[in-house]
Coordinates of C-alpha atoms and ligand atoms in Angstrom, one line a residue:
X21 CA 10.8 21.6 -22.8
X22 CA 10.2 22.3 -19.0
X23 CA 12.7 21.6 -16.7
X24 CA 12.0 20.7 -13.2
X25 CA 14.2 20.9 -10.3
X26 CA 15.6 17.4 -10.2
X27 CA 14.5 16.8 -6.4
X28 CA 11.1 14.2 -7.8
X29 CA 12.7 11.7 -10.2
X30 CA 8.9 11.4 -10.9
X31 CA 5.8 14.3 -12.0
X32 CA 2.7 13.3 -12.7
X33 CA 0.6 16.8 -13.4
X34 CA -3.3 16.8 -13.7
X35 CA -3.2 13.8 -16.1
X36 CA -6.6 12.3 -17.1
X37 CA -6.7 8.8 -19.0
X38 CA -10.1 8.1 -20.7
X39 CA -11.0 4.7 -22.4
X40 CA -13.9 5.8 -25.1
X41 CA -16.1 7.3 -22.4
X42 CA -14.6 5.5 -19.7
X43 CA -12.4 8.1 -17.2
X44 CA -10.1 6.2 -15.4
X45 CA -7.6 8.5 -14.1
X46 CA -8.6 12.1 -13.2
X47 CA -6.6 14.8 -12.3
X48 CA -3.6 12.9 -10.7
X49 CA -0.9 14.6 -9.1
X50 CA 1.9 12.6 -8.0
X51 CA 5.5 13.6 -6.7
X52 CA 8.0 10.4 -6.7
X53 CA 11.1 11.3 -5.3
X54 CA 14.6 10.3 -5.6
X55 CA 15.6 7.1 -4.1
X56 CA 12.0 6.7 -2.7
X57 CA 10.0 3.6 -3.1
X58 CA 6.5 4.3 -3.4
X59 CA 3.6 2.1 -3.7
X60 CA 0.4 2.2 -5.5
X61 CA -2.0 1.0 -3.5
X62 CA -6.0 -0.1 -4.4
X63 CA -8.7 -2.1 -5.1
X64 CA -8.7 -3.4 -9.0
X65 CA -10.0 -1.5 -11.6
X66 CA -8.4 1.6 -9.7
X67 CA -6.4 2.6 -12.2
X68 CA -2.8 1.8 -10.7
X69 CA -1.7 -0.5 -14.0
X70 CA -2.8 3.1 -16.0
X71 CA -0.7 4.8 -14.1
X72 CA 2.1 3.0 -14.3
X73 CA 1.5 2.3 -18.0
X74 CA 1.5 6.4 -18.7
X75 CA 5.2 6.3 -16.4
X76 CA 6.6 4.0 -18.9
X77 CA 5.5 5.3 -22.2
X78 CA 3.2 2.3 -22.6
X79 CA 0.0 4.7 -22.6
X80 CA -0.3 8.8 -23.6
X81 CA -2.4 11.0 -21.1
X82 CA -5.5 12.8 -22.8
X83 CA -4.5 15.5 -20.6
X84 CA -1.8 16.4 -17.8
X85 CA 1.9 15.9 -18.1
X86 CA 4.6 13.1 -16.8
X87 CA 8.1 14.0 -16.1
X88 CA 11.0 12.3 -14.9
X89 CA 14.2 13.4 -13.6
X90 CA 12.7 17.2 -14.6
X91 CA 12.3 15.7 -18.2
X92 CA 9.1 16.6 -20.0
X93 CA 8.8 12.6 -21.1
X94 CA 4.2 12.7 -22.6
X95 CA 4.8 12.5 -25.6
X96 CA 8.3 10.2 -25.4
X97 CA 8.1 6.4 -26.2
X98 CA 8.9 3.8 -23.9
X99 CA 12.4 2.6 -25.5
X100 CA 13.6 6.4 -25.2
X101 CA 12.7 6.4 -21.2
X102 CA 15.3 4.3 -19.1
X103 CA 13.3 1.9 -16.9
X104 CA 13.1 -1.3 -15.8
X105 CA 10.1 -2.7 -15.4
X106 CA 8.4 -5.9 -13.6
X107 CA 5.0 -7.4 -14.1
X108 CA 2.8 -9.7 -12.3
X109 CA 3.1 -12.6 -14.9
X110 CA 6.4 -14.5 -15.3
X111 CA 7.7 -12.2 -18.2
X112 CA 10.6 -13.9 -18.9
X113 CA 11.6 -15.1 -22.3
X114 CA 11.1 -19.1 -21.9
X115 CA 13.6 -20.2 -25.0
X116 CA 16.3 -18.6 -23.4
X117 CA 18.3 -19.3 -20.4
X118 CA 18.3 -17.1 -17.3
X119 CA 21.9 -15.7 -18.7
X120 CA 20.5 -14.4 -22.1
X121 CA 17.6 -13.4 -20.7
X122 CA 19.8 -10.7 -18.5
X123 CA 22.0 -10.1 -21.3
X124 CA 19.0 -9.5 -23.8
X125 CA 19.0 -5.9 -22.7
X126 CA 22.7 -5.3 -21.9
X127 CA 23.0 -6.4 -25.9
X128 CA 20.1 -3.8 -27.1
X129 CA 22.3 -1.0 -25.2
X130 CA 25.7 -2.5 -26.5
X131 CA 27.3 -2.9 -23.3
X132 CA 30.9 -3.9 -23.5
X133 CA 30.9 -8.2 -22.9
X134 CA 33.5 -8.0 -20.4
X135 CA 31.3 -5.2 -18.1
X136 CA 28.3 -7.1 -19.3
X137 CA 29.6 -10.6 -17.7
X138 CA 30.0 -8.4 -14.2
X139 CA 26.9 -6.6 -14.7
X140 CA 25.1 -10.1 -14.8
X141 CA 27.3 -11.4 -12.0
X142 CA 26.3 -9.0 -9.8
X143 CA 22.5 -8.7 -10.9
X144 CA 21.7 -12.5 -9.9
X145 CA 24.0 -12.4 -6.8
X146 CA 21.6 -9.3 -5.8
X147 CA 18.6 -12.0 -6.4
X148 CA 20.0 -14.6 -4.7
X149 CA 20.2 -16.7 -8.2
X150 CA 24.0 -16.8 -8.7
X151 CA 24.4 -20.3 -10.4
X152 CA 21.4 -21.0 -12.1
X153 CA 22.9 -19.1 -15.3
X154 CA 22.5 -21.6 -17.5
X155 CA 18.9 -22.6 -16.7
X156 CA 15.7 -22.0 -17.9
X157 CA 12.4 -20.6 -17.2
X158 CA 10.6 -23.7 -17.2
X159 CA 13.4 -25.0 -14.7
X160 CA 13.0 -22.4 -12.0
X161 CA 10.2 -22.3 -9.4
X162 CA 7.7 -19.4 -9.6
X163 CA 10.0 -17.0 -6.8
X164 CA 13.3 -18.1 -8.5
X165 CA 11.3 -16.7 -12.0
X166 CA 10.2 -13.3 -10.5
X167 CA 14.0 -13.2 -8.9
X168 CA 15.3 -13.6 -12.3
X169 CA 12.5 -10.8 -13.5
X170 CA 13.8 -8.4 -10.9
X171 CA 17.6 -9.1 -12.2
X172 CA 16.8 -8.8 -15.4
X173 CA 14.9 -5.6 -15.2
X174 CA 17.9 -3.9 -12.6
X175 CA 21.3 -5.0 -14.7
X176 CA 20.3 -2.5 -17.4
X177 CA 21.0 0.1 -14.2
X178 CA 17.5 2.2 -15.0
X179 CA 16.6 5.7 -13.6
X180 CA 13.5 3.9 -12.5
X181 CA 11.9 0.8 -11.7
X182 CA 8.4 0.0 -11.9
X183 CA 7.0 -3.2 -10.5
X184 CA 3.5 -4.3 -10.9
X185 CA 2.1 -6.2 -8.3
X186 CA 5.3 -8.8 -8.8
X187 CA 4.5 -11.2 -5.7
X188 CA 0.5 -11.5 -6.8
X189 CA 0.9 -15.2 -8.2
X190 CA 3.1 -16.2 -5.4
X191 CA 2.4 -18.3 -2.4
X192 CA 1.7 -16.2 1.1
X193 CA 5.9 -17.7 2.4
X194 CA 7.5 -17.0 -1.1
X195 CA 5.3 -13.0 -1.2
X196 CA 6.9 -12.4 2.8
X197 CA 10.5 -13.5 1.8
X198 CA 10.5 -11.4 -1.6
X199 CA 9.0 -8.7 -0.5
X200 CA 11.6 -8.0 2.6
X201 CA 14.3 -9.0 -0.2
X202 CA 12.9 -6.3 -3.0
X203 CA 13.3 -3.5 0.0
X204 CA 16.8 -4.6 0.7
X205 CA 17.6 -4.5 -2.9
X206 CA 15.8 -1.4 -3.5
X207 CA 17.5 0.5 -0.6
X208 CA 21.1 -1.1 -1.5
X209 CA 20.9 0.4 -4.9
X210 CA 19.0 3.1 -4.3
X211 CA 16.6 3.0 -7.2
X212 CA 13.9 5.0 -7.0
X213 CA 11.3 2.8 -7.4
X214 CA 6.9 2.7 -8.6
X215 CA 5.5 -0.7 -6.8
X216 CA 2.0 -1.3 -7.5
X217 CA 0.0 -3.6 -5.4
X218 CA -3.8 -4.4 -4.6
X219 CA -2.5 -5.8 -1.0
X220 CA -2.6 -3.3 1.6
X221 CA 0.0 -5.2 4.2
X222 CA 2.5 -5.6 1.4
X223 CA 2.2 -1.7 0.4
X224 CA 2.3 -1.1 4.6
X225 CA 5.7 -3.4 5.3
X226 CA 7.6 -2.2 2.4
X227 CA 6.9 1.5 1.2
X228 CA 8.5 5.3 1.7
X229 CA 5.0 6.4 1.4
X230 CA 1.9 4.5 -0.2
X231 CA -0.1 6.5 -2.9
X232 CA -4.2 5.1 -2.0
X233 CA -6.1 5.1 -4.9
X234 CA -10.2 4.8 -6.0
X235 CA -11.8 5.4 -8.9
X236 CA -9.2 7.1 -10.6
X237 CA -8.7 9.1 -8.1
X238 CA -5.5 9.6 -5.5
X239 CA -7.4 9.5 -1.7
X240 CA -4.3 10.1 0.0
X241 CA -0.4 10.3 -0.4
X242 CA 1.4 9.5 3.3
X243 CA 4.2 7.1 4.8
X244 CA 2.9 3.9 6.1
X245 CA 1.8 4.6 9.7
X246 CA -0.1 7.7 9.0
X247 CA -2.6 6.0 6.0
X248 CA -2.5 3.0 8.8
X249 CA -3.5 5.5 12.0
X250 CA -4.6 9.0 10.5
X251 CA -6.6 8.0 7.3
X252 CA -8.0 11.0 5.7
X253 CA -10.5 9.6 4.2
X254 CA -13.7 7.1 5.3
X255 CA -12.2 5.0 2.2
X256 CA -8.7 5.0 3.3
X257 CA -9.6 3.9 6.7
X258 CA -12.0 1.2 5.6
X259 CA -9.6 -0.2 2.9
X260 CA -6.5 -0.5 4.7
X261 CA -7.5 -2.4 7.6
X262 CA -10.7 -3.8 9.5
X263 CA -12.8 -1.5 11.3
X264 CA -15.9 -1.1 14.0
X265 CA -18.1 1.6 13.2
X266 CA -20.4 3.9 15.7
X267 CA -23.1 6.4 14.5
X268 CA -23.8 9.6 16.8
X269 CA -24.2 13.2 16.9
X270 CA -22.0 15.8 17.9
X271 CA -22.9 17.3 21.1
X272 CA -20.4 20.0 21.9
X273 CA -16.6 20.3 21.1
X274 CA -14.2 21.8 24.0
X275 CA -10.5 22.5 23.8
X276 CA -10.4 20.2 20.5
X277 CA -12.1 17.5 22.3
X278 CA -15.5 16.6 20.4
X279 CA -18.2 15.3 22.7
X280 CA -20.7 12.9 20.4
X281 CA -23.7 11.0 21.9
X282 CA -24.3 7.5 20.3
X283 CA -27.2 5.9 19.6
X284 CA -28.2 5.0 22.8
X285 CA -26.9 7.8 24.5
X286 CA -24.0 6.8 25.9
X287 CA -21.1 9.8 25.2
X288 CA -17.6 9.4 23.8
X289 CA -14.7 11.6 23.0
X290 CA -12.6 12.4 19.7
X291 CA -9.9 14.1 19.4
X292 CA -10.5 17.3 16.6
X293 CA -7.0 16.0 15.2
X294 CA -8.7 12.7 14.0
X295 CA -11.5 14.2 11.8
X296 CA -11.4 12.9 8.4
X297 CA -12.8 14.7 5.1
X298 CA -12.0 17.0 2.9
X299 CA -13.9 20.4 5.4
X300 CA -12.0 18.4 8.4
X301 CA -14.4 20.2 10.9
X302 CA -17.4 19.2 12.6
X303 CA -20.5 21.1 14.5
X304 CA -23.0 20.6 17.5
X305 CA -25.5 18.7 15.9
X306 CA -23.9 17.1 13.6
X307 CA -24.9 13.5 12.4
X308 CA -21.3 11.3 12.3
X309 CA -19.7 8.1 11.6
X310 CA -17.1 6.8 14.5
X311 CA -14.4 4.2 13.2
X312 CA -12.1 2.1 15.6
X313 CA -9.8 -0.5 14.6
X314 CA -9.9 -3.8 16.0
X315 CA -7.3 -4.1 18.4
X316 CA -7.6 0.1 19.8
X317 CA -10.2 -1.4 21.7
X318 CA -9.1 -3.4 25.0
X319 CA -10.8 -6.2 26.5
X320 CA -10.9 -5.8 30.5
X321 CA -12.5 -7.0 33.9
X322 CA -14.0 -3.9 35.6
X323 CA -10.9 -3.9 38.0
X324 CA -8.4 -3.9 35.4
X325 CA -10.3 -0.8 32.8
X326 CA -9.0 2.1 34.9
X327 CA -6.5 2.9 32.7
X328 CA -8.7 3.7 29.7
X329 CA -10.6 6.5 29.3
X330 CA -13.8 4.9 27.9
X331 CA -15.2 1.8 29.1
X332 CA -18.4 0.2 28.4
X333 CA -19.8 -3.1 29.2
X334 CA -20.6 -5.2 26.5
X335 CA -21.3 -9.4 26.1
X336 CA -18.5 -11.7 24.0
X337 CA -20.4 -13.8 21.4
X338 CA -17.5 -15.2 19.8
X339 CA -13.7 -15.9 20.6
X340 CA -11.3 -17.3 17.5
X341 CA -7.5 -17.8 18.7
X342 CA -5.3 -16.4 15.7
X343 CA -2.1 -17.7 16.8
X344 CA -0.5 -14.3 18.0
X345 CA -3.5 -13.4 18.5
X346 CA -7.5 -13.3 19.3
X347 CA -10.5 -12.1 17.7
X348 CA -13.0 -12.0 19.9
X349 CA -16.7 -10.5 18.8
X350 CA -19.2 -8.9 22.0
X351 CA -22.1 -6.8 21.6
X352 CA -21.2 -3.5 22.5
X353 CA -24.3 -0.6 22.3
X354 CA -26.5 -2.8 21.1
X355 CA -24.1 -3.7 18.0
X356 CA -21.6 -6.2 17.2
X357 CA -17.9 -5.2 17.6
X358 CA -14.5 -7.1 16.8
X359 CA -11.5 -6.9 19.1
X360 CA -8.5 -8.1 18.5
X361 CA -5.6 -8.5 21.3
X362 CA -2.7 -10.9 22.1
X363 CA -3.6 -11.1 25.8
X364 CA -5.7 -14.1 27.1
X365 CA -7.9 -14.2 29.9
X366 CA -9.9 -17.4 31.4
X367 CA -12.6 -15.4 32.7
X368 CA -13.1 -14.3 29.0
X369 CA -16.2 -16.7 27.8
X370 CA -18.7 -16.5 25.5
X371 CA -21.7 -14.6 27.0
X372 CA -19.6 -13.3 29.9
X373 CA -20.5 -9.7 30.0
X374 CA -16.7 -7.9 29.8
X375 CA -15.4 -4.2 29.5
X376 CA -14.3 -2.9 26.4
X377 CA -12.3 0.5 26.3
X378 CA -10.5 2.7 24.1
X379 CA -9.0 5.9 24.0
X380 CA -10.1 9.0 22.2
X381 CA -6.6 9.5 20.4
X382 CA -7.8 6.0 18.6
X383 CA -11.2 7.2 17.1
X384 CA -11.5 8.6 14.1
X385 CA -14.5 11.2 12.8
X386 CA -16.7 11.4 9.8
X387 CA -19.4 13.6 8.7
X388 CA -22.4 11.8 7.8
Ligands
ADP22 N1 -6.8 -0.9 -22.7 C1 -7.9 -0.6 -22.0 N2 -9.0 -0.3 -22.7 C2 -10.2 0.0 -22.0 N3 -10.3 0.0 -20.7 C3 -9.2 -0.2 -20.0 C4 -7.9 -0.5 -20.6 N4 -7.0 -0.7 -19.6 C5 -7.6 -0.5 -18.5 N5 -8.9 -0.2 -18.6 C6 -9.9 0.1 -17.6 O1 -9.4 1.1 -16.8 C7 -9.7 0.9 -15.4 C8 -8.4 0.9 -14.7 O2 -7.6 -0.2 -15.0 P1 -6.2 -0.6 -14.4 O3 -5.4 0.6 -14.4 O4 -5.7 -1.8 -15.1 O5 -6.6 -0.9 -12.9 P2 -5.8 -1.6 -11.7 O6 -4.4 -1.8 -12.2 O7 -5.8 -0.7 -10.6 O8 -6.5 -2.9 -11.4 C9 -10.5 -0.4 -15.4 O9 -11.8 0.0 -15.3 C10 -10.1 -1.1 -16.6 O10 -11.2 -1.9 -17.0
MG23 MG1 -3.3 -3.7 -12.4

């Protein structure tokens, strides 16, 4: 058996999961580490329920290894791991009360009743649920149910908890409220903790870092901010928020300022920082791909768009008010472009010719 320095609760090493002649995981290489809530983060069918699976002992890799706490675990069953574990349906067991459903597992480990009673005490207090003991699944709404699924899966006090996309079935109020009240949990406790989740605001507003995965594959491993505003990859940025793309060539690149012409010849700057790809360099003559999100462009009157460095003139075709905010579609270059901002101007009308800017530290760059 290998130990591992105990800093990653979590390995994951080169592990490939086939299904018959399906690969769905291959070559991952995670690091989770202590105290740290992660997320998995994709579209379905990525292969974050695998993953999670091969964590618990509920699958075996075909190849790789998974350790935890420096623990060679492959080849160890689930009942031997110590986790607690969430899922997506109400997994509760409906003919017993919420009281023996937290005690099931405090029984299986023969936990004194006396520091059982407490243990239970304090779970549903952490859940909010304290006095509902003695009721039922069928008698709880569908948050009160995944409360008592949280409970029940942290009064066993596991080395790990692994929740998979636990909010999916609820309604958008319920998902906001228990997703702010898993963090607090999570950070009161300090388990370290594997969320999985298809839902790219929820992996944003609650992880450490977010793991984005596609087709089996990790894209990239990063804290919040930098998958939101330095995607390495064209799928990261694509996936995790909207975007306006622009195709050009590279002209020249200066100081680590890339000069690319557009289609209609109209020149733009990008920072050599904001190059995404695995070569993350670019040359003169290059055919590329510029992305902007929505609201790092700005919507101006020609007085007001000194302050950016680009400008450009383009025509609003379509203005819908968000509540904090508008979305407002023009015709930039000959192409259609969203905007979003929280300011409001009058002058701002459909067909009114406006300026839209942005700054160079806001584009990112990809190799065609
Ligand atoms: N038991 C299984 N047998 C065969 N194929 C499976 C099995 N479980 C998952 N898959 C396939 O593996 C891929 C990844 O699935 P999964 O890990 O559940 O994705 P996600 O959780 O990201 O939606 C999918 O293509 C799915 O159809
Ligand atoms: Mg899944």
């Amino acid at each position: 058996m290998t130990i591992l320095a105990t800093r990653n609760d979590v390995e994951i090493k080169n592990v490939v999961k086939r299904f018959g002649s399906n690969t769905v995981l291959n070559g991952i290489n995670l690091e989770i580490k202590q105290g740290e809530l992660l997320t998995l983060l994709g579209p379905s069918g990525c292969g974050k329920t695998t993953t999670l699976n091969l964590i618990a002992g509920f699958l075996e890799a075909d190849e790789g290894d998974v350790y935890i706490k420096g623990k060679n675990v492959t080849h160890i069953p689930p009942y031997k791991r110590d986790l607690g574990m969430v899922f997506q349906t109400y997994s509760l067991f409906p003919h017993m009360t919420v009281y023996e459903n937290l005690d099931f597992g405090l029984r299986l480990r023969k936990v004194p009743k006396p520091k059982k009673q407490n243990r239970i005490a304090r779970a549903l207090d952490l859940v909010k649920m304290s006095g509902l003991e003695h009721r039922y699944p069928r008698e709880l709404s569908g948050g009160q149910r995944q409360r008592v699924a949280i409970a029940r899966a942290l009064v066993v006090e596991p080395e790990l908890l692994l929740l998979d996309e636990p909010l999916s079935n609820l309604d958008a109020k319920l998902r906001h409220e228990l997703r702010a009240e898993i963090k607090r949990l999570q950070k009161e406790i300090g388990v370290t903790t594997i969320f999985v989740t298809h839902d790219q605001e929820e992996a944003l507003s609650m992880s450490d870092r977010v793991v984005v995965m596609n087709g089996g594959k990790i894209e990239q491993i990063s804290s919040p901010t930098t998958i939101y505003n330095h995607p390495e990859t064209e799928f990261v940025f694509q996936f995790i928020g909207k975007s306006n793309c622009f195709h050009g060539t590279v002209a020249e690149i200066n100081n680590r300022k890339i000069s690319v012409q557009l289609e209609d010849g109209w020149v733009t700057f990008v920072d050599a920082d904001n190059i995404m790809g695995s070569e993350r360099t670019c040359r003169p003559g290059d055919e590329v791909k510029l992305y902007i999100r929505p609201e790092k462009l700005s919507l101006a009157s020609a007085e007001q768009s000194g302050h950016l460095e680009h400008f450009h003139k383009a025509t609003i075709t379509q203005m819908n008010y968000l509540g904090a905010s508008w979305e407002i579609d023009a015709t930039l270059l000959g192409k259609s472009v969203q905007i979003l901002t929280p300011m409001y101007d009058a002058s701002w009308q459909i067909g009114k010719e406006v300026m839209i800017g942005w700054n160079p530290s806001d584009i990112m760059l990809i190799k065609k």
